[in-house]
């Protein structure tokens, strides 16, 4: 059993790394990719997924006590250290490794474009390291400003009390707990902005993409209408001039843009004709099966979206109606889930049949990743209304993949925080019971999660 368990976990980790590598190869330009970019992307994305998938393992250990796999004893203390280690690894990857790789690729591209030559790798490493240090200094400066003006910090800087001021600023009385929580909140806030921009868009639209059916006749009529409008617009521009040589640069650019759109419409019309031809052959049966699978996938995605939406709504309503102190204490509840929570109840039920809850959590994480990716592909990576990068299959630059990696890391961190909202009982061990070894009289006591052994 130990060998089987260790092999299963090894296969799962290898599957995560392989999937991340395949995802990277699918989107990046093959001729521009570098080993550093690929390694950074795969390592960062894999670490994020491993952190999410370790939650059910933690709950299983709480329920069944320490586990020994191939002479390695996995204890709750070891799991706690693992959580801290993975979290700081993610922070290192997001704010040091990814920026360094980004600057490295950017410098390489700049030298190639400006000087038509490759920069010496050693010089590039030094230059990228300098820019990474500047980036870290900026983050540290912003963090200090945030700590100074954070809620709860009221002590002013006075002469002769500098050490007392710094101690209060960093909350040294509580080993920096307040300062660390504030900085974690800032990191999560960045992730929430990505979640709102991309993930929420994908959760709403991705199921509809799979459920909607193509109407070939309607699409053909729409193409004909758009083609006629473009042709008319082109004729209006050309009629303004007597000879082609008199056409202004702006109008020439517009004519080229119209021609490009006409070619795209022609290609799409050709694809519709191919689909129409295959519908009359034996391939129509295969296409029918594929469309059926597509609809089933859409229904599964819609179920996930519905579960996330209902669970969030139930949790928020519960906190709003039953919190003892409302916004003054962050809507804390005396009793979790007085309102039925679909996702939370499902996870608690499946946790009795470990590792089924790992499968549910993995499916949810993959679905959130797909929704985020769908949102990023359609919306594009942007800051407010300013577009920065566009994600396209086999045409994305390494810089785009690194920025995507930065975004996904924060979205996964927000997913972990969101699980506390949409599945609070499950994440806080729910109906599981903690096994505590008590030497007194050589007996083993079992207490509920959150309880005390007497």
C-alpha positions as CSV (number, residue, x, y, z in Angstrom):
1,X,0.0,0.0,0.0
2,X,2.9,2.4,0.8
3,X,4.5,1.7,-2.6
4,X,1.2,2.2,-4.4
5,X,0.6,5.5,-2.5
6,X,4.1,6.8,-3.2
7,X,3.8,5.8,-6.9
8,X,0.4,7.6,-7.2
9,X,1.8,10.8,-5.7
10,X,4.9,10.7,-7.9
11,X,2.7,10.1,-11.0
12,X,0.5,13.0,-10.0
13,X,3.4,15.4,-9.6
14,X,4.9,14.2,-13.0
15,X,1.5,14.7,-14.6
16,X,1.3,18.3,-13.3
17,X,4.8,19.2,-14.6
18,X,4.2,17.5,-17.9
19,X,0.8,19.2,-18.4
20,X,2.4,22.6,-17.6
21,X,5.2,21.9,-20.1
22,X,2.7,20.9,-22.8
23,X,0.7,24.1,-22.1
24,X,3.8,26.2,-22.4
25,X,4.8,24.6,-25.7
26,X,1.3,25.1,-27.1
27,X,1.2,28.8,-26.7
28,X,4.9,30.0,-26.9
29,X,6.7,30.8,-30.2
30,X,9.1,27.9,-30.6
31,X,11.9,30.0,-32.2
32,X,11.9,32.6,-29.3
33,X,11.5,30.3,-26.3
34,X,14.5,29.9,-23.9
35,X,15.2,27.3,-21.3
36,X,15.0,29.9,-18.5
37,X,11.5,31.0,-19.6
38,X,10.3,27.4,-19.9
39,X,11.7,26.3,-16.6
40,X,10.4,29.4,-14.8
41,X,6.9,29.0,-16.2
42,X,6.6,25.2,-15.6
43,X,8.1,25.4,-12.1
44,X,5.8,28.3,-11.0
45,X,2.6,26.9,-12.5
46,X,3.3,23.4,-11.1
47,X,4.1,24.8,-7.6
48,X,0.7,26.6,-7.6
49,X,-1.2,23.5,-8.5
50,X,0.6,21.4,-6.0
51,X,-0.3,23.9,-3.3
52,X,-4.0,23.6,-4.1
53,X,-4.0,19.8,-4.4
54,X,-2.3,19.4,-1.0
55,X,-5.4,20.7,0.8
56,X,-7.2,17.4,0.7
57,X,-4.1,15.6,1.8
58,X,-3.9,17.9,4.9
59,X,-7.5,17.1,5.7
60,X,-6.9,13.4,5.3
61,X,-4.0,13.5,7.7
62,X,-6.1,15.3,10.3
63,X,-8.8,12.6,9.9
64,X,-6.5,9.6,10.0
65,X,-3.5,10.7,11.9
66,X,0.1,10.6,10.7
67,X,0.9,8.6,7.6
68,X,4.1,6.6,6.8
69,X,5.1,6.2,3.2
70,X,8.2,4.3,2.4
71,X,9.7,5.0,5.9
72,X,8.8,8.7,5.6
73,X,6.5,9.8,8.3
74,X,4.1,12.6,7.2
75,X,3.0,14.4,10.3
76,X,0.7,17.5,10.7
77,X,3.8,19.5,11.7
78,X,5.5,18.5,8.5
79,X,2.5,19.5,6.5
80,X,2.5,22.9,8.2
81,X,6.1,23.4,7.3
82,X,5.4,22.3,3.8
83,X,2.6,24.9,3.5
84,X,4.9,27.7,4.7
85,X,7.7,26.5,2.4
86,X,5.5,26.3,-0.7
87,X,3.9,29.7,0.0
88,X,7.3,31.5,0.3
89,X,8.5,29.6,-2.8
90,X,5.5,31.0,-4.7
91,X,6.3,34.5,-3.5
92,X,9.9,34.1,-4.6
93,X,8.8,32.9,-8.0
94,X,6.3,35.6,-8.5
95,X,8.4,38.6,-7.3
96,X,12.0,37.5,-8.0
97,X,12.3,34.6,-10.5
98,X,9.5,35.7,-12.9
99,X,10.7,39.3,-13.0
100,X,14.3,38.2,-13.5
101,X,13.4,35.9,-16.4
102,X,11.2,38.7,-17.9
103,X,14.1,41.2,-17.8
104,X,16.5,38.6,-19.2
105,X,14.3,37.9,-22.2
106,X,13.6,41.6,-22.7
107,X,17.3,42.5,-22.7
108,X,18.0,39.7,-25.2
109,X,15.3,40.9,-27.5
110,X,16.4,44.6,-27.2
111,X,20.0,43.9,-28.1
112,X,18.9,41.8,-31.1
113,X,16.6,44.5,-32.4
114,X,18.9,47.5,-31.7
115,X,22.4,46.2,-32.4
116,X,21.5,43.1,-34.5
117,X,23.6,41.0,-32.1
118,X,23.2,38.8,-29.1
119,X,24.1,40.1,-25.7
120,X,26.7,38.1,-23.8
121,X,24.9,35.8,-21.3
122,X,27.0,36.9,-18.3
123,X,26.3,40.6,-19.1
124,X,22.6,39.9,-19.5
125,X,22.4,38.1,-16.1
126,X,24.1,41.1,-14.4
127,X,21.8,43.6,-16.1
128,X,18.7,41.5,-15.4
129,X,19.7,41.1,-11.8
130,X,20.1,44.9,-11.4
131,X,16.6,45.5,-12.8
132,X,15.2,42.8,-10.5
133,X,16.8,44.5,-7.5
134,X,15.2,47.8,-8.6
135,X,11.8,46.0,-8.9
136,X,12.2,44.5,-5.4
137,X,13.2,47.9,-4.0
138,X,10.0,49.4,-5.5
139,X,7.9,46.6,-4.0
140,X,9.6,47.1,-0.6
141,X,9.1,50.9,-0.7
142,X,5.4,50.4,-1.6
143,X,5.1,47.9,1.3
144,X,6.6,50.3,3.8
145,X,4.2,53.0,2.7
146,X,1.3,50.6,3.1
147,X,2.5,49.5,6.5
148,X,2.8,53.2,7.7
149,X,-0.8,54.0,6.6
150,X,-2.4,50.6,7.4
151,X,-5.4,50.5,9.8
152,X,-4.4,50.1,13.4
153,X,-1.0,51.7,13.1
154,X,-1.4,55.1,14.9
155,X,2.0,55.7,16.5
156,X,3.8,58.7,15.1
157,X,7.5,59.0,14.5
158,X,9.1,61.1,17.4
159,X,12.6,62.0,18.2
160,X,14.2,59.5,20.5
161,X,11.4,56.9,19.9
162,X,12.6,55.6,16.5
163,X,13.0,52.0,17.8
164,X,9.6,52.0,19.4
165,X,8.1,53.3,16.2
166,X,9.7,50.6,14.0
167,X,8.7,48.0,16.5
168,X,5.1,49.1,16.3
169,X,5.3,49.4,12.5
170,X,6.5,45.8,12.1
171,X,4.3,44.5,15.0
172,X,7.3,43.0,16.8
173,X,5.2,42.2,19.9
174,X,3.4,39.6,17.9
175,X,6.4,38.4,15.8
176,X,5.3,40.6,12.9
177,X,1.8,39.0,12.6
178,X,0.0,42.2,11.8
179,X,2.6,43.3,9.2
180,X,2.7,39.9,7.5
181,X,-1.1,39.7,7.3
182,X,-1.2,43.2,5.8
183,X,1.4,42.2,3.1
184,X,-0.5,39.0,2.4
185,X,-3.6,41.0,2.0
186,X,-1.9,43.2,-0.6
187,X,-0.7,40.1,-2.5
188,X,-4.3,38.7,-2.4
189,X,-5.7,42.1,-3.5
190,X,-3.5,41.9,-6.7
191,X,-4.9,38.4,-7.2
192,X,-8.5,39.5,-6.7
193,X,-8.1,42.2,-9.4
194,X,-7.0,39.4,-11.8
195,X,-9.8,37.2,-10.6
196,X,-12.4,39.9,-11.2
197,X,-11.0,40.7,-14.6
198,X,-10.4,37.3,-16.1
199,X,-11.7,34.4,-13.9
200,X,-15.2,35.9,-13.4
201,X,-15.5,36.5,-17.2
202,X,-14.5,32.9,-17.8
203,X,-16.9,31.4,-15.2
204,X,-19.8,33.3,-16.9
205,X,-18.8,32.7,-20.6
206,X,-16.9,29.5,-20.9
207,X,-20.0,27.2,-20.3
208,X,-21.9,29.2,-22.9
209,X,-19.1,28.7,-25.5
210,X,-19.5,24.9,-25.2
211,X,-23.3,25.0,-25.1
212,X,-24.0,27.2,-28.1
213,X,-24.4,25.5,-31.5
214,X,-23.2,26.9,-34.8
215,X,-26.0,28.0,-37.3
216,X,-24.2,27.7,-40.6
217,X,-26.9,29.5,-42.6
218,X,-27.0,32.4,-40.2
219,X,-23.2,32.7,-40.1
220,X,-23.0,32.7,-44.0
221,X,-25.6,35.5,-44.2
222,X,-23.7,37.5,-41.6
223,X,-20.5,37.1,-43.5
224,X,-22.2,38.3,-46.7
225,X,-23.5,41.3,-45.0
226,X,-20.2,42.2,-43.4
227,X,-18.4,41.6,-46.7
228,X,-20.8,44.0,-48.5
229,X,-20.3,46.7,-45.9
230,X,-16.5,46.4,-46.2
231,X,-16.8,46.6,-50.0
232,X,-19.0,49.7,-49.8
233,X,-16.6,51.4,-47.3
234,X,-13.6,50.6,-49.6
235,X,-15.5,52.1,-52.6
236,X,-16.3,55.3,-50.7
237,X,-12.6,55.8,-49.9
238,X,-11.5,55.2,-53.5
239,X,-14.2,57.6,-55.0
240,X,-12.7,60.5,-53.0
241,X,-9.6,60.4,-55.3
242,X,-9.2,60.6,-59.1
243,X,-6.1,58.4,-59.2
244,X,-4.6,55.8,-56.8
245,X,-1.4,57.9,-56.4
246,X,-3.4,60.7,-54.7
247,X,-4.7,58.5,-51.9
248,X,-3.5,59.7,-48.5
249,X,-1.5,57.5,-46.1
250,X,-4.3,57.2,-43.6
251,X,-6.8,56.1,-46.3
252,X,-4.2,53.6,-47.7
253,X,-3.9,52.1,-44.2
254,X,-7.7,51.9,-44.0
255,X,-7.9,50.1,-47.4
256,X,-5.2,47.6,-46.3
257,X,-7.1,47.0,-43.1
258,X,-10.4,46.4,-45.0
259,X,-8.5,44.0,-47.4
260,X,-7.2,42.1,-44.3
261,X,-10.7,41.8,-42.8
262,X,-12.1,40.6,-46.2
263,X,-9.4,37.8,-46.4
264,X,-10.3,36.8,-42.8
265,X,-14.0,36.6,-43.7
266,X,-13.2,34.6,-46.9
267,X,-11.2,32.1,-44.8
268,X,-14.1,31.7,-42.4
269,X,-16.6,31.3,-45.2
270,X,-14.4,28.6,-46.7
271,X,-14.4,26.8,-43.3
272,X,-18.2,27.0,-43.2
273,X,-18.4,25.5,-46.7
274,X,-16.2,22.6,-45.6
275,X,-18.4,22.0,-42.5
276,X,-21.4,22.0,-44.8
277,X,-19.8,19.4,-47.1
278,X,-18.8,17.1,-44.3
279,X,-22.4,17.2,-42.8
280,X,-23.5,15.2,-45.9
281,X,-20.9,12.4,-45.4
282,X,-20.1,9.7,-42.8
283,X,-18.1,12.3,-40.9
284,X,-21.4,13.9,-39.8
285,X,-21.9,11.0,-37.4
286,X,-18.5,11.6,-35.9
287,X,-19.2,15.4,-35.7
288,X,-22.5,14.6,-34.0
289,X,-20.7,12.5,-31.3
290,X,-18.2,15.3,-30.8
291,X,-21.0,17.9,-30.5
292,X,-22.7,15.7,-28.0
293,X,-19.5,15.5,-25.9
294,X,-19.2,19.3,-26.3
295,X,-22.7,19.8,-24.9
296,X,-22.0,17.4,-22.0
297,X,-18.7,19.3,-21.3
298,X,-20.7,22.6,-21.4
299,X,-23.2,21.2,-18.9
300,X,-20.4,20.0,-16.6
301,X,-18.8,23.5,-16.7
302,X,-22.2,25.1,-16.1
303,X,-22.6,22.9,-13.1
304,X,-19.2,24.0,-11.7
305,X,-20.1,27.7,-12.4
306,X,-23.5,27.2,-10.7
307,X,-21.9,25.5,-7.7
308,X,-19.3,28.3,-7.2
309,X,-22.0,31.0,-7.7
310,X,-24.5,29.4,-5.3
311,X,-21.8,28.7,-2.7
312,X,-20.5,32.2,-2.8
313,X,-24.0,33.6,-2.5
314,X,-24.9,31.3,0.4
315,X,-21.7,32.2,2.3
316,X,-22.0,35.9,1.7
317,X,-25.7,35.9,2.7
318,X,-24.9,33.9,5.8
319,X,-22.2,36.3,6.9
320,X,-24.4,39.3,6.2
321,X,-27.4,38.0,8.1
322,X,-25.8,36.1,11.0
323,X,-22.5,37.9,11.8
324,X,-22.3,39.0,15.4
325,X,-20.4,42.2,14.7
326,X,-20.8,42.8,10.9
327,X,-18.1,44.9,9.2
328,X,-16.4,45.8,12.6
329,X,-14.8,42.3,12.8
330,X,-14.9,41.2,9.1
331,X,-18.3,39.5,9.3
332,X,-17.1,36.8,11.7
333,X,-19.6,33.9,12.3
334,X,-20.2,32.1,15.6
335,X,-21.4,29.1,13.7
336,X,-20.3,28.3,10.1
337,X,-22.9,27.6,7.4
338,X,-26.3,28.2,9.0
339,X,-27.4,28.4,5.3
340,X,-27.0,25.3,3.1
341,X,-23.8,25.5,1.0
342,X,-23.8,23.2,-2.0
343,X,-20.0,22.9,-2.7
344,X,-19.1,22.8,1.0
345,X,-21.5,19.9,1.7
346,X,-20.4,18.0,-1.4
347,X,-16.7,18.2,-0.4
348,X,-17.4,17.2,3.2
349,X,-19.4,14.2,1.9
350,X,-16.6,13.1,-0.6
351,X,-13.9,13.6,2.0
352,X,-15.2,10.4,3.7
353,X,-14.0,8.5,0.6
354,X,-10.5,9.9,0.2
355,X,-9.1,10.6,-2.4
356,X,-12.4,11.5,-4.1
357,X,-12.2,15.0,-2.6
358,X,-8.7,15.4,-4.2
359,X,-10.5,14.7,-7.5
360,X,-13.1,17.4,-6.8
361,X,-10.6,20.0,-5.7
362,X,-8.4,19.1,-8.7
363,X,-11.4,19.5,-11.1
364,X,-12.3,22.8,-9.5
365,X,-8.7,24.1,-9.7
366,X,-8.4,23.0,-13.4
367,X,-11.8,24.6,-14.1
368,X,-10.8,27.9,-12.5
369,X,-7.5,27.8,-14.5
370,X,-9.5,27.1,-17.8
371,X,-11.9,30.0,-17.0
372,X,-9.0,32.3,-16.2
373,X,-7.2,31.3,-19.4
374,X,-10.3,31.8,-21.4
375,X,-10.7,35.3,-19.9
376,X,-7.1,36.1,-20.6
377,X,-7.3,34.9,-24.2
378,X,-10.4,37.0,-24.9
379,X,-9.7,40.1,-22.8
380,X,-5.9,40.1,-23.2
381,X,-3.4,41.0,-20.5
382,X,-4.0,44.7,-19.8
383,X,-3.7,47.3,-17.1
384,X,-7.2,48.9,-16.9
385,X,-8.0,49.8,-20.5
386,X,-4.4,49.7,-21.7
387,X,-3.7,46.4,-23.6
388,X,-0.2,45.0,-23.0
389,X,0.0,41.4,-24.3
390,X,-2.3,39.1,-26.3
391,X,-2.2,35.3,-25.7
392,X,-2.3,33.3,-28.9
393,X,-1.6,29.6,-29.6
394,X,2.0,29.2,-30.9
395,X,2.4,32.9,-31.4
396,X,2.9,34.2,-27.8
397,X,6.2,35.7,-26.9
398,X,8.2,34.4,-23.8
399,X,7.4,37.8,-22.1
400,X,3.7,37.1,-22.5
401,X,4.1,33.7,-21.0
402,X,5.9,35.1,-18.0
403,X,3.3,37.8,-17.4
404,X,0.7,35.0,-17.7
405,X,2.5,33.0,-15.1
406,X,2.5,36.0,-12.7
407,X,-1.2,36.4,-13.2
408,X,-2.0,32.7,-12.7
409,X,0.1,32.4,-9.5
410,X,-2.0,35.2,-7.9
411,X,-5.3,33.7,-9.2
412,X,-4.4,30.3,-7.6
413,X,-3.6,32.1,-4.3
414,X,-7.0,33.8,-4.5
415,X,-8.6,30.4,-5.2
416,X,-7.1,29.1,-2.0
417,X,-8.5,32.1,-0.1
418,X,-11.8,31.7,-1.9
419,X,-12.1,28.1,-0.7
420,X,-12.3,29.5,2.8
421,X,-15.5,31.3,1.7
422,X,-17.2,28.8,-0.6
423,X,-16.2,25.7,1.5
424,X,-15.5,27.0,5.0
425,X,-16.5,23.7,6.8
426,X,-14.4,21.5,4.5
427,X,-11.3,23.8,4.7
428,X,-11.6,23.9,8.5
429,X,-11.8,20.1,8.5
430,X,-15.6,19.9,8.8
431,X,-16.8,16.7,10.4
432,X,-13.3,15.2,10.4
433,X,-11.9,14.2,13.8
434,X,-8.3,14.8,14.9
435,X,-6.5,11.8,16.3
436,X,-4.3,12.8,19.2
437,X,-1.9,10.3,20.7
438,X,-2.0,10.6,24.5
439,X,0.5,8.6,26.5
440,X,-1.6,8.7,29.6
441,X,-2.7,5.1,30.3
442,X,-1.5,4.3,26.7
443,X,-4.8,5.2,25.2
444,X,-5.6,7.2,22.0
445,X,-8.2,9.9,22.3
446,X,-10.2,11.3,19.3
447,X,-11.5,14.8,19.5
448,X,-13.4,16.9,16.9
449,X,-11.6,19.5,14.9
450,X,-11.2,22.6,16.9
451,X,-11.9,20.8,20.2
452,X,-9.6,20.1,23.1
453,X,-8.4,16.8,24.6
454,X,-9.1,16.6,28.3
